[in-house]
Short mmCIF file of C-alpha atoms and ligand atoms in Angstrom, two decimals:
data_model
loop_
_atom_site.label_atom_id
_atom_site.label_comp_id
_atom_site.label_asym_id
_atom_site.label_seq_id
_atom_site.Cartn_x
_atom_site.Cartn_y
_atom_site.Cartn_z
CA MET A 986 -27.97 23.46 -8.99
CA LEU A 987 -27.50 19.95 -10.78
CA TYR A 988 -26.35 17.45 -8.68
CA GLY A 989 -25.31 20.29 -6.43
CA HIS A 990 -24.71 17.68 -3.50
CA LEU A 991 -21.44 16.20 -5.00
CA PHE A 992 -18.35 18.36 -4.91
CA PRO A 993 -17.60 20.37 -8.28
CA ALA A 994 -15.03 18.57 -9.78
CA TYR A 995 -16.95 15.76 -9.51
CA ARG A 996 -20.30 16.70 -10.72
CA GLU A 997 -20.36 15.63 -14.55
CA TYR A 998 -19.33 12.09 -13.75
CA ALA A 999 -23.12 11.79 -12.49
CA GLU A 1000 -24.01 12.53 -15.97
CA LEU A 1001 -22.50 9.80 -17.78
CA THR A 1002 -24.38 6.86 -18.57
CA ASP A 1003 -24.68 3.98 -16.03
CA GLU A 1004 -22.02 2.14 -17.30
CA ALA A 1005 -19.53 4.52 -17.18
CA ARG A 1006 -20.19 5.17 -14.23
CA VAL A 1007 -20.00 1.89 -13.32
CA ASP A 1008 -16.69 1.92 -14.87
CA TRP A 1009 -15.35 4.69 -13.24
CA LEU A 1010 -16.23 3.06 -9.80
CA ARG A 1011 -13.99 0.12 -10.48
CA ARG A 1012 -11.15 1.98 -11.75
CA ASP A 1013 -7.53 2.30 -9.47
CA ARG A 1014 -7.50 6.23 -8.20
CA TRP A 1015 -5.03 7.58 -4.38
CA ILE A 1016 -7.61 8.40 -2.20
CA SER A 1017 -5.57 10.55 0.23
CA LEU A 1018 -6.49 9.31 3.72
CA PRO A 1019 -5.34 10.62 7.29
CA GLN A 1020 -3.42 7.61 8.09
CA ALA A 1021 -1.78 6.79 4.19
CA GLU A 1022 -0.56 10.81 4.84
CA ALA A 1023 0.86 10.64 8.17
CA ALA A 1024 2.58 7.15 6.70
CA LEU A 1025 3.68 9.05 3.56
CA TYR A 1026 5.23 12.30 5.52
CA HIS A 1027 7.25 9.76 7.41
CA LEU A 1028 8.74 8.59 3.68
CA GLU A 1029 9.46 11.30 2.61
CA ASP A 1030 11.63 12.45 5.92
CA LEU A 1031 14.02 9.14 5.01
CA VAL A 1032 14.26 10.54 1.43
CA ILE A 1033 16.04 13.67 2.36
CA TYR A 1034 18.19 12.31 5.04
CA PRO A 1035 21.41 12.55 5.06
CA PRO A 1036 23.99 9.99 4.94
CA ARG A 1037 25.29 8.84 8.07
CA GLY A 1038 25.98 5.61 10.16
CA ARG A 1039 23.51 4.29 11.28
CA MET A 1040 20.53 5.59 8.47
CA PRO A 1041 17.00 4.94 10.35
CA CYS A 1042 14.50 2.37 8.27
CA LEU A 1043 11.16 2.42 8.53
CA LEU A 1044 8.41 -0.76 9.00
CA LEU A 1045 5.34 -0.16 7.15
CA PHE A 1046 2.78 -2.43 8.84
CA GLY A 1047 -0.58 -3.03 9.11
CA SER A 1048 -3.10 -6.26 9.00
CA THR A 1049 -3.61 -7.63 5.13
CA GLY A 1050 -5.83 -4.77 3.06
CA MET A 1051 -4.52 -1.74 5.25
CA GLY A 1052 -3.31 -0.40 1.98
CA LYS A 1053 0.38 -0.66 2.48
CA THR A 1054 0.78 -1.35 -1.27
CA GLU A 1055 -1.17 1.70 -2.38
CA ILE A 1056 1.26 3.99 0.01
CA VAL A 1057 4.62 2.63 -1.18
CA SER A 1058 3.32 2.43 -4.69
CA ARG A 1059 2.11 6.26 -4.73
CA PHE A 1060 5.24 7.28 -2.75
CA SER A 1061 7.00 5.41 -5.97
CA LYS A 1062 5.42 7.15 -7.95
CA LEU A 1063 6.11 10.51 -6.45
CA HIS A 1064 9.22 10.52 -6.45
CA ALA A 1065 9.32 8.71 -10.14
CA PRO A 1066 12.76 7.55 -12.15
CA GLN A 1067 13.48 10.97 -14.09
CA PHE A 1068 16.35 10.92 -17.05
CA ASP A 1069 18.71 13.48 -16.50
CA THR A 1070 19.44 14.29 -20.14
CA LYS A 1071 22.45 16.36 -19.46
CA ALA A 1072 24.52 13.81 -16.85
CA GLY A 1073 23.31 10.67 -19.85
CA LEU A 1074 21.53 8.91 -16.66
CA SER A 1075 18.71 7.52 -15.22
CA ARG A 1076 17.63 8.65 -11.15
CA MET A 1077 15.84 6.76 -9.43
CA PRO A 1078 15.49 8.06 -5.78
CA VAL A 1079 12.97 5.94 -5.03
CA LEU A 1080 12.89 2.19 -5.63
CA LEU A 1081 10.29 0.14 -5.08
CA VAL A 1082 11.48 -3.75 -4.77
CA GLN A 1083 8.96 -6.92 -4.62
CA MET A 1084 10.11 -9.50 -2.11
CA PRO A 1085 10.19 -12.83 -4.27
CA PRO A 1086 8.03 -16.19 -2.73
CA GLU A 1087 11.15 -17.02 -0.73
CA PRO A 1088 13.87 -15.26 1.04
CA ALA A 1089 16.78 -16.56 -1.05
CA GLU A 1090 19.58 -13.84 -1.60
CA ASP A 1091 19.44 -14.86 -5.35
CA GLN A 1092 16.12 -14.54 -5.72
CA PHE A 1093 15.87 -11.02 -4.22
CA TYR A 1094 18.83 -9.78 -6.04
CA THR A 1095 17.04 -10.87 -9.29
CA GLU A 1096 13.60 -8.85 -7.97
CA LEU A 1097 16.30 -5.90 -7.05
CA LEU A 1098 18.08 -6.02 -10.31
CA THR A 1099 15.34 -6.17 -12.23
CA ALA A 1100 13.59 -3.02 -10.54
CA LEU A 1101 17.00 -1.15 -11.51
CA ASN A 1102 16.23 -2.05 -15.53
CA CYS A 1103 18.89 -4.56 -15.74
CA VAL A 1104 18.42 -7.24 -18.21
CA GLU A 1105 20.53 -10.81 -18.60
CA LEU A 1106 20.97 -11.64 -14.91
CA SER A 1107 20.68 -15.47 -15.86
CA SER A 1108 24.21 -16.19 -16.24
CA LEU A 1109 25.15 -13.77 -13.16
CA SER A 1110 26.41 -15.55 -9.44
CA VAL A 1111 25.07 -14.31 -6.41
CA ARG A 1112 28.15 -12.47 -5.82
CA SER A 1113 28.19 -10.46 -8.71
CA MET A 1114 24.79 -9.66 -8.72
CA ARG A 1115 25.94 -7.69 -5.20
CA ALA A 1116 28.37 -6.27 -6.78
CA GLU A 1117 26.02 -5.50 -9.76
CA ALA A 1118 23.61 -3.65 -7.28
CA ARG A 1119 26.06 -1.74 -4.98
CA HIS A 1120 27.59 -0.05 -8.21
CA LEU A 1121 23.89 0.77 -9.95
CA LEU A 1122 22.40 1.74 -6.51
CA ALA A 1123 24.66 4.30 -6.79
CA GLU A 1124 24.84 5.23 -9.71
CA VAL A 1125 21.38 6.02 -10.14
CA GLU A 1126 21.37 7.14 -6.59
CA THR A 1127 18.70 5.82 -4.69
CA LYS A 1128 17.47 7.43 -1.52
CA VAL A 1129 14.91 5.52 -0.01
CA LEU A 1130 14.90 1.25 -1.23
CA VAL A 1131 11.33 -0.32 -0.40
CA LEU A 1132 10.44 -3.95 -0.12
CA ASP A 1133 6.97 -4.20 -0.26
CA GLU A 1134 5.21 -7.53 0.99
CA ILE A 1135 8.19 -8.72 3.42
CA ASP A 1136 5.88 -10.86 4.78
CA LYS A 1137 6.88 -13.02 2.16
CA MET A 1138 10.48 -13.48 4.08
CA LEU A 1139 7.86 -16.09 6.55
CA ALA A 1140 8.13 -18.78 3.89
CA GLY A 1141 12.20 -19.12 4.15
CA THR A 1142 13.17 -21.42 6.93
CA PRO A 1143 14.81 -19.75 10.39
CA ARG A 1144 18.54 -19.82 8.24
CA GLN A 1145 16.83 -18.64 5.49
CA GLN A 1146 15.50 -16.06 7.19
CA ARG A 1147 18.45 -14.48 9.31
CA LEU A 1148 20.53 -15.06 6.05
CA PHE A 1149 17.56 -12.74 4.60
CA LEU A 1150 17.64 -10.11 7.40
CA ASN A 1151 21.93 -10.12 6.86
CA THR A 1152 20.75 -8.93 3.43
CA ILE A 1153 19.34 -6.00 4.86
CA ARG A 1154 21.19 -4.92 7.23
CA PHE A 1155 24.36 -5.22 4.62
CA LEU A 1156 22.38 -2.90 2.05
CA THR A 1157 21.73 -0.29 4.80
CA ASN A 1158 24.86 -0.34 6.80
CA ASP A 1159 27.11 0.18 3.06
CA LEU A 1160 24.92 2.01 0.59
CA LYS A 1161 23.40 4.25 3.57
CA VAL A 1162 20.33 3.49 2.19
CA PRO A 1163 17.54 3.88 4.29
CA ILE A 1164 14.87 0.74 3.71
CA VAL A 1165 11.44 0.61 3.98
CA CYS A 1166 9.51 -2.62 4.75
CA ALA A 1167 5.93 -3.37 4.15
CA GLY A 1168 4.04 -5.67 5.81
CA THR A 1169 1.86 -7.60 8.87
CA GLU A 1170 2.28 -7.73 12.60
CA ASP A 1171 3.99 -10.75 11.91
CA ALA A 1172 6.38 -9.70 9.37
CA ARG A 1173 7.16 -7.03 11.72
CA MET A 1174 8.08 -9.52 14.35
CA ALA A 1175 10.17 -11.46 12.08
CA VAL A 1176 11.93 -8.04 11.03
CA LEU A 1177 12.84 -6.77 14.91
CA THR A 1178 14.34 -10.55 15.84
CA ASP A 1179 17.52 -8.61 14.55
CA PRO A 1180 18.68 -6.78 17.53
CA ASN A 1181 20.58 -4.34 14.94
CA LEU A 1182 17.68 -4.11 12.84
CA ALA A 1183 15.52 -3.56 15.95
CA ASP A 1184 17.41 -0.49 16.51
CA ARG A 1185 17.25 0.96 13.24
CA PHE A 1186 13.73 0.43 12.63
CA GLY A 1187 10.80 2.94 13.03
CA ALA A 1188 7.38 1.20 13.10
CA PHE A 1189 4.04 3.02 11.65
CA GLU A 1190 1.29 1.06 11.97
CA LEU A 1191 -1.90 1.47 10.15
CA MET A 1192 -4.86 1.22 12.42
CA PRO A 1193 -8.14 -0.38 11.53
CA TRP A 1194 -10.68 2.67 11.33
CA CYS A 1195 -13.40 2.66 13.46
CA ASN A 1196 -16.55 4.95 14.67
CA ASP A 1197 -14.59 8.26 15.30
CA HIS A 1198 -14.32 11.61 12.89
CA ALA A 1199 -11.83 10.28 10.52
CA LEU A 1200 -14.67 7.74 9.77
CA ARG A 1201 -17.07 10.15 9.33
CA GLN A 1202 -15.38 12.42 7.34
CA LEU A 1203 -14.39 9.38 4.94
CA LEU A 1204 -17.83 8.69 4.55
CA ALA A 1205 -18.51 12.55 3.97
CA SER A 1206 -16.02 12.12 0.76
CA PHE A 1207 -17.87 9.52 -0.69
CA SER A 1208 -21.21 11.05 -0.70
CA GLY A 1209 -19.05 13.75 -2.17
CA LEU A 1210 -17.64 12.05 -4.96
CA LEU A 1211 -19.41 9.26 -6.19
CA PRO A 1212 -21.23 9.51 -9.15
CA LEU A 1213 -24.92 8.99 -7.73
CA ARG A 1214 -27.69 11.66 -8.51
CA ARG A 1215 -29.24 11.71 -5.21
CA LEU A 1216 -27.63 13.02 -2.46
CA SER A 1217 -26.13 9.73 0.23
CA ARG A 1218 -27.09 9.07 3.90
CA LEU A 1219 -23.65 7.91 5.35
CA ASP A 1220 -23.67 10.17 8.24
CA THR A 1221 -25.55 7.72 10.52
CA VAL A 1222 -24.30 5.75 13.55
CA GLU A 1223 -26.45 2.85 11.95
CA ALA A 1224 -24.59 3.61 8.89
CA ARG A 1225 -21.29 3.52 9.88
CA GLN A 1226 -21.66 0.87 12.91
CA ARG A 1227 -23.02 -1.34 9.78
CA LEU A 1228 -20.06 -0.80 7.70
CA LEU A 1229 -17.63 -1.23 10.44
CA ALA A 1230 -19.42 -4.77 11.19
CA LEU A 1231 -19.09 -6.02 7.94
CA THR A 1232 -15.46 -4.19 6.81
CA GLN A 1233 -13.60 -4.41 10.12
CA GLY A 1234 -12.19 -1.26 9.42
CA VAL A 1235 -10.09 -2.55 7.06
CA THR A 1236 -9.71 -0.19 4.77
CA GLY A 1237 -9.94 -2.40 1.72
CA ARG A 1238 -12.85 -3.99 2.54
CA ILE A 1239 -14.63 -0.68 3.19
CA PHE A 1240 -13.63 0.74 -0.64
CA ARG A 1241 -14.59 -2.65 -2.21
CA LEU A 1242 -17.87 -2.40 0.22
CA ILE A 1243 -18.53 1.45 -1.27
CA GLU A 1244 -18.40 0.41 -4.69
CA ALA A 1245 -20.37 -2.62 -5.02
CA ALA A 1246 -23.16 -0.66 -3.07
CA ALA A 1247 -22.69 2.00 -5.60
CA VAL A 1248 -23.00 0.17 -8.24
CA ALA A 1249 -25.81 -1.82 -7.05
CA ALA A 1250 -27.26 1.61 -6.45
CA ILE A 1251 -27.07 2.79 -10.17
CA ARG A 1252 -28.39 -0.58 -11.16
CA ASP A 1253 -31.58 -0.16 -9.40
CA GLY A 1254 -32.22 3.14 -9.79
CA ARG A 1255 -31.70 4.26 -5.98
CA GLU A 1256 -28.63 6.64 -6.95
CA MET A 1257 -27.56 6.92 -3.45
CA LEU A 1258 -26.63 5.34 -0.04
CA ASP A 1259 -27.36 4.89 2.60
CA ALA A 1260 -27.29 2.07 5.62
CA ALA A 1261 -29.56 0.13 4.39
CA SER A 1262 -27.38 -0.17 0.77
CA PHE A 1263 -25.38 -2.67 2.70
CA ASP A 1264 -27.52 -4.97 3.53
CA ALA A 1265 -27.51 -6.29 -0.17
CA LYS A 1266 -26.51 -10.04 -0.97
CA ASP A 1267 -24.49 -9.16 -3.51
CA VAL A 1268 -23.42 -5.96 -1.93
CA THR A 1269 -21.60 -7.86 0.97
CA LEU A 1270 -20.58 -11.06 -1.38
CA PRO A 1271 -16.63 -9.55 -2.45
CA LEU A 1272 -16.23 -9.25 1.03
CA VAL A 1273 -17.32 -13.17 2.08
CA SER A 1274 -14.31 -13.89 -1.05
CA MET A 1275 -11.78 -11.17 1.30
CA TYR A 1276 -12.28 -12.96 4.39
CA ALA A 1277 -11.46 -16.44 2.84
CA SER A 1278 -8.63 -15.45 1.40
CA ALA A 1279 -6.95 -13.18 4.18
CA GLY A 1280 -8.15 -16.35 6.74
CA LYS A 1281 -6.47 -18.65 4.73
CA ARG A 1282 -3.10 -16.25 4.77
CA LYS A 1283 -2.98 -16.46 8.21
CA ALA A 1284 -2.79 -19.99 8.56
CA ILE A 1285 -0.54 -20.18 6.52
CA GLY A 1286 1.70 -18.20 7.71
CA ARG A 1287 1.05 -19.57 11.71
CA ALA A 1288 1.91 -22.70 9.74
CA ILE A 1289 5.54 -21.55 9.06
CA LEU A 1290 5.85 -19.53 12.20
N1 ATP B 320 -5.12 5.43 -0.26
C1 ATP B 320 -5.93 4.75 -0.67
N2 ATP B 320 -6.76 5.03 -2.18
C2 ATP B 320 -7.21 4.65 -2.57
N3 ATP B 320 -7.78 2.92 -2.67
C3 ATP B 320 -6.87 2.16 -1.31
C4 ATP B 320 -6.50 3.24 -0.80
N4 ATP B 320 -6.01 2.99 0.20
C5 ATP B 320 -6.31 1.40 0.18
N5 ATP B 320 -7.40 1.29 -0.54
C6 ATP B 320 -7.62 0.27 -1.64
O1 ATP B 320 -7.66 -1.03 -0.34
C7 ATP B 320 -6.74 -2.05 -1.26
C8 ATP B 320 -6.07 -2.63 -0.79
O2 ATP B 320 -5.07 -1.86 0.08
P1 ATP B 320 -3.40 -2.44 -0.92
O3 ATP B 320 -3.56 -3.58 -1.54
O4 ATP B 320 -2.42 -1.48 -0.73
O5 ATP B 320 -3.23 -3.23 1.24
P2 ATP B 320 -2.18 -3.88 1.75
O6 ATP B 320 -2.22 -3.59 2.91
O7 ATP B 320 -1.17 -3.77 0.94
O8 ATP B 320 -2.54 -5.47 1.99
P3 ATP B 320 -1.78 -6.62 2.06
O9 ATP B 320 -1.06 -6.94 3.52
O10 ATP B 320 -3.03 -8.29 1.45
O11 ATP B 320 -0.81 -6.78 1.13
C9 ATP B 320 -6.58 -1.70 -2.12
O12 ATP B 320 -7.03 -2.23 -3.55
C10 ATP B 320 -7.86 -0.15 -3.02
O13 ATP B 320 -8.84 -0.69 -3.59
MG1 MG B 321 0.39 -5.08 -0.09
#
């Protein structure tokens, strides 16, 4: 069988030209990972939670590149807005909001109202924005509000941070909507400084990959879906150790490394991956810049704290 080493649904891609295969490799696609699915399961549970006095909230946290944004984007896609023709209004069960660069209330409500497709915000006072957000969130029947990059909160002064946490508390209390905050460990500590919020927030941590069964399964999946024409040999201790040493088990780095190694395997005609594939300079180069930016961000975070 031609390309019998690949999953049936992926064999056709191995027949594409080199450039088309490289293009395929570089496209974004959701890959079902055990931790990501477990996180989604928790998020789904919030959608069906009935309104009650204290709504449960969730902190999704993990190092940079662990896949938090991927998970919350997937969650919001699974609950995409729908237009109800009978009632003549949109429903937005999951509303995904990016944190503004600073935790200022006006900037936050601007992001929130923009996510609600509200235009002409410039003339509104914070008070009116708050009222409008409340009104619209109820109208579009938002069941879960998701705030990504909650770390940006740390760019504010301690006072701004406290005020911002009040805003979150107000939203969840007043609207009876669970709030999901995605961010790094530093952000988790900042949110939990508010004793009222600490009580409400459950936490789900995305742990780095380690040399276990889940990693073997991930590598087996890559072997079965990457559009390479020969059988890869990633199921070796050496390949796993090399991969973990280069990526520290961070999901985004693993994906980048595999992508770069697969592109190199197409271009140099090797057409398969093994432990040696991770040695080439051009394969590990993208990781160097990722380390540099992660390090810089951490240093900025520390300076603010
Ligand atoms: N489930 C997944 N399916 C496909 N790709 C993924 C998945 N999870 C992570 N990735 C890859 O990892 C990269 C980093 O993920 P993401 O941007 O979600 O990290 P993050 O935790 O939000 O990081 P940061 O704290 O820097 O915002 C993505 O660009 C994507 O390439
Ligand atoms: Mg992110």
